[in-house]
GROMACS .gro file of C-alpha atoms in nm:
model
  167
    1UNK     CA    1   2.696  -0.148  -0.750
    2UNK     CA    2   2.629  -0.449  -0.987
    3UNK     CA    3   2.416  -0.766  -0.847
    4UNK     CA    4   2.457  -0.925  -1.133
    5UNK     CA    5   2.104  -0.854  -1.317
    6UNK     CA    6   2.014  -0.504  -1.405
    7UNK     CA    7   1.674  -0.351  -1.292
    8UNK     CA    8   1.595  -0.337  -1.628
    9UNK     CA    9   1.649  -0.657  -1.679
   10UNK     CA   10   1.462  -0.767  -1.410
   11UNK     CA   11   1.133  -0.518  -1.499
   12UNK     CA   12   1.179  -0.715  -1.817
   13UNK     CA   13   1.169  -1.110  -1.656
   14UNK     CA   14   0.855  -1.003  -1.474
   15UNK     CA   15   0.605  -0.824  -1.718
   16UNK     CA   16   0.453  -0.598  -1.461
   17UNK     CA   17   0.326  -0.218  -1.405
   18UNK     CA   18   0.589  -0.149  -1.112
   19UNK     CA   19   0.491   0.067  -0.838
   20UNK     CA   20   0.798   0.100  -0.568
   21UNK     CA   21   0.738   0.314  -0.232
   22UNK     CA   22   0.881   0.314   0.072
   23UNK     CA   23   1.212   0.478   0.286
   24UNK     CA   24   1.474   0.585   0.072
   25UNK     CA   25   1.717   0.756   0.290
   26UNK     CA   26   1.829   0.992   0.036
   27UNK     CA   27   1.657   1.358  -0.086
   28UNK     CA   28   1.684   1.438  -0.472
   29UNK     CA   29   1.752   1.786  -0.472
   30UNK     CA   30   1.827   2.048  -0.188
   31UNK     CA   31   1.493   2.201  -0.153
   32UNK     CA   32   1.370   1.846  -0.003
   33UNK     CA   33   1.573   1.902   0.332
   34UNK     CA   34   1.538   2.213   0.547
   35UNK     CA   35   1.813   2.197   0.847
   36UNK     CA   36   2.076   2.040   0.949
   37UNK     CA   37   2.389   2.026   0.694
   38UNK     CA   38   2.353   2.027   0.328
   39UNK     CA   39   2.327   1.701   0.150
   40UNK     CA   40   2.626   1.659  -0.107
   41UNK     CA   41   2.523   1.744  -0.493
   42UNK     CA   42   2.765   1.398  -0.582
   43UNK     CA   43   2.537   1.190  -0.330
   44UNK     CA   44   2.195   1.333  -0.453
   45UNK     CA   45   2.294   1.295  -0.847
   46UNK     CA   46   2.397   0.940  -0.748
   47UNK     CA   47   2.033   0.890  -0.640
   48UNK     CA   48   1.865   1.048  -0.937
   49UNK     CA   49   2.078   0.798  -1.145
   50UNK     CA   50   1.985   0.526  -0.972
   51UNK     CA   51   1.608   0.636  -1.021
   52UNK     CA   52   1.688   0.763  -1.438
   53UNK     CA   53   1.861   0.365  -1.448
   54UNK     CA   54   1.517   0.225  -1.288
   55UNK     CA   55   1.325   0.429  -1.538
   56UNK     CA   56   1.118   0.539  -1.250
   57UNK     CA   57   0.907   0.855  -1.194
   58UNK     CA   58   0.823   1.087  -0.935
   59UNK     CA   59   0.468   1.034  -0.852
   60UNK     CA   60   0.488   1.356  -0.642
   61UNK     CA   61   0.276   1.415  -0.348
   62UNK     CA   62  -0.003   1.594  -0.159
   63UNK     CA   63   0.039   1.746   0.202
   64UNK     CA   64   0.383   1.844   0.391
   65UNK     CA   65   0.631   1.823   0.206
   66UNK     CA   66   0.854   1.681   0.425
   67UNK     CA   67   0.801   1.314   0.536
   68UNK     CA   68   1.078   1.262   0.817
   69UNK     CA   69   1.209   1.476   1.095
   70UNK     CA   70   1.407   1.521   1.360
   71UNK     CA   71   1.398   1.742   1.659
   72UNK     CA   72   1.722   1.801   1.893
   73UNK     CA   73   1.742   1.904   2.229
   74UNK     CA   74   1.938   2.211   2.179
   75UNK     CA   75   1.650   2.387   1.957
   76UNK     CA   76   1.679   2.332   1.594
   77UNK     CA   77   1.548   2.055   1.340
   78UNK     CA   78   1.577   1.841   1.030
   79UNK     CA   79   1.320   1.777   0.801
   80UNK     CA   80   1.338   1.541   0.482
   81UNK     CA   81   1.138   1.385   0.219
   82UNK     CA   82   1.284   1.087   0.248
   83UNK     CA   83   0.948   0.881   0.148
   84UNK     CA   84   0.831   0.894  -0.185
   85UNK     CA   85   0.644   0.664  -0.463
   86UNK     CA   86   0.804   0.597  -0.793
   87UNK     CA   87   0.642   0.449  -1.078
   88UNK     CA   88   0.763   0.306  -1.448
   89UNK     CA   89   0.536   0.416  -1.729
   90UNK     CA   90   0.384   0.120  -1.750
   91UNK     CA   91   0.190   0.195  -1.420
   92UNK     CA   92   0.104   0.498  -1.530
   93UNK     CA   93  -0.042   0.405  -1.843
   94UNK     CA   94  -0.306   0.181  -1.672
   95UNK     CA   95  -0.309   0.351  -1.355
   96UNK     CA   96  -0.246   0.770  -1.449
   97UNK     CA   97  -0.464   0.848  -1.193
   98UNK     CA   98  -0.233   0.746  -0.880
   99UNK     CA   99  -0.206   0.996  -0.604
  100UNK     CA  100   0.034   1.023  -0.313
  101UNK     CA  101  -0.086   1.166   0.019
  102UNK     CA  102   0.154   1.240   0.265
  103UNK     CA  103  -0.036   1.217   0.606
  104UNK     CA  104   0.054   1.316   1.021
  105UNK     CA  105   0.114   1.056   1.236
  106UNK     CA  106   0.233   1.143   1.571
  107UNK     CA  107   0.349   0.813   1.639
  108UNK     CA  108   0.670   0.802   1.419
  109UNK     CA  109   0.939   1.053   1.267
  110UNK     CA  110   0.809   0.929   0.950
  111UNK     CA  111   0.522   1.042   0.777
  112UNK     CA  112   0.271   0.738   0.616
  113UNK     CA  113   0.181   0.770   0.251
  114UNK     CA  114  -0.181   0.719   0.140
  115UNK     CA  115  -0.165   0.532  -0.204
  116UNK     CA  116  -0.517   0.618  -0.385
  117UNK     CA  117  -0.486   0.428  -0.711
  118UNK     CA  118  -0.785   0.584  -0.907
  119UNK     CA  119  -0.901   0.330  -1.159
  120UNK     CA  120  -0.772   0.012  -0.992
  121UNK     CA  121  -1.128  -0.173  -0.897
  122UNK     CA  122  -1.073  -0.387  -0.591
  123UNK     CA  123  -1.458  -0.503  -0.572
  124UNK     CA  124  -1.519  -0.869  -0.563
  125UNK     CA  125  -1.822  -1.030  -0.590
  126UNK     CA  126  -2.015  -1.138  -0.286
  127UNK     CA  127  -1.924  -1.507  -0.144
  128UNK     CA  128  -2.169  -1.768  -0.207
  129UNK     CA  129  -2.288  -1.946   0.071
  130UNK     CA  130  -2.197  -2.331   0.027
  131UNK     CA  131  -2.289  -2.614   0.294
  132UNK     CA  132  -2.031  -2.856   0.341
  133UNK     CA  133  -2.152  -3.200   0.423
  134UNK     CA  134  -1.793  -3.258   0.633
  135UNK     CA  135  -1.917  -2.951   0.864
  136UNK     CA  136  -2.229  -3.250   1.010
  137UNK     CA  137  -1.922  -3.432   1.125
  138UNK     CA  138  -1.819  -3.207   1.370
  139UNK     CA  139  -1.957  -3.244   1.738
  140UNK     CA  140  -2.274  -3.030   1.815
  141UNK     CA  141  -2.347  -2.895   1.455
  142UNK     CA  142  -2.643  -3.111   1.358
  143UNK     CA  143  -2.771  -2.969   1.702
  144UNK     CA  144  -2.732  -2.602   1.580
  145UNK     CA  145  -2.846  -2.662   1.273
  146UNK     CA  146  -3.148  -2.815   1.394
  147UNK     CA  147  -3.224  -2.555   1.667
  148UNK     CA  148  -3.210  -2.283   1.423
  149UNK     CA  149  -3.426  -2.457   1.203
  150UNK     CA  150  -3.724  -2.562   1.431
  151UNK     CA  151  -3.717  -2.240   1.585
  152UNK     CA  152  -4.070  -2.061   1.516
  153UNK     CA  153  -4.074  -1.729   1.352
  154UNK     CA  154  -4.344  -1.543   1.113
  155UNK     CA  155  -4.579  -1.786   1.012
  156UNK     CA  156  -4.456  -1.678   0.591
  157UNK     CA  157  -4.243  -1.975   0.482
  158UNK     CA  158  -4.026  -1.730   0.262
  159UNK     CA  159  -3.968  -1.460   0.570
  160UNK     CA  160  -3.869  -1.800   0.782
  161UNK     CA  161  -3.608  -1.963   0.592
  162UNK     CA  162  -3.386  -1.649   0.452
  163UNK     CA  163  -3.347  -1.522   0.830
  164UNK     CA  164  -3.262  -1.914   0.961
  165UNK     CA  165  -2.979  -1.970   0.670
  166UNK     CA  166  -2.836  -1.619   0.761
  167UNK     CA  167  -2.800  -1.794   1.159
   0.00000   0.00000   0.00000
């Protein structure tokens, strides 16, 4: 199908390390499907060219190895790995560390994936504590701040003021 732009196209409009996951509906190769009837080779190859075109890459997995199933009343089963992550080199170059966990959940006939980017630091600093003067204009906060603040505690000035700011 052409929309007009081409993925690469696209990667190139928006400079970025791209990461794609989700629900694919579609297996690669045979050995990701036990049951049921076997996937088409013309259907799978038309995935893995979509994928080649994308200049994505298997970022593999951890755990089962299938992440949907199905389970029919008459005694037999599908299983698929339907749900995978796919990265361009670009994310791997900052990011090589990436791992994909494929975890149980009991609740769906899909299996969640556990992204652990190793190296990506998602600490921020701690948030400053400002007063805003606009906060005395709403009703009854003059009164808290006042009650907190003539409220006795140790008789140390220093071990009195950090634990009335903190209220």
């Amino acid at each position: 199908m052409n929309y007009g732009i081409s993925f690469d196209n696209f990667r190139k409009k928006f400079n970025l390390p791209w990461l794609c996951v989700g629900d694919f509906n579609e297996i690669i190769r045979s050995s990701e499907k036990l049951g049921g009837s076997n996937r088409s080779q013309a259907q799978m190859q038309l995935f893995r060219d979509v994928v080649d075109e994308c200049g994505f890459i298997d970022l593999g997995f951890s755990g089962n190895r299938f992440t949907w199933q199905k389970h029919f009343s008459i005694g037999h089963s599908i299983w698929e790995r339907l749900d995978r992550a796919f990265a361009i080199n670009d994310w791997l170059l900052r990011l090589a560390g990436t791992k994909i966990h494929h975890h149980f959940a009991n609740s769906s006939d899909h299996c969640p994936l556990w992204i652990n980017t190793v190296g990506l630091d998602f600490h921020s600093a701690p948030k400053l504590f400002k007063f805003n003067e606009m906060w005395l204009s709403d009703w009854g906060c003059s009164e808290i701040v006042e009650a907190v603040w003539d409220a006795r505690g140790s008789d140390d000035p220093t071990s009195r003021t950090v634990p009335k700011i903190e209220k």
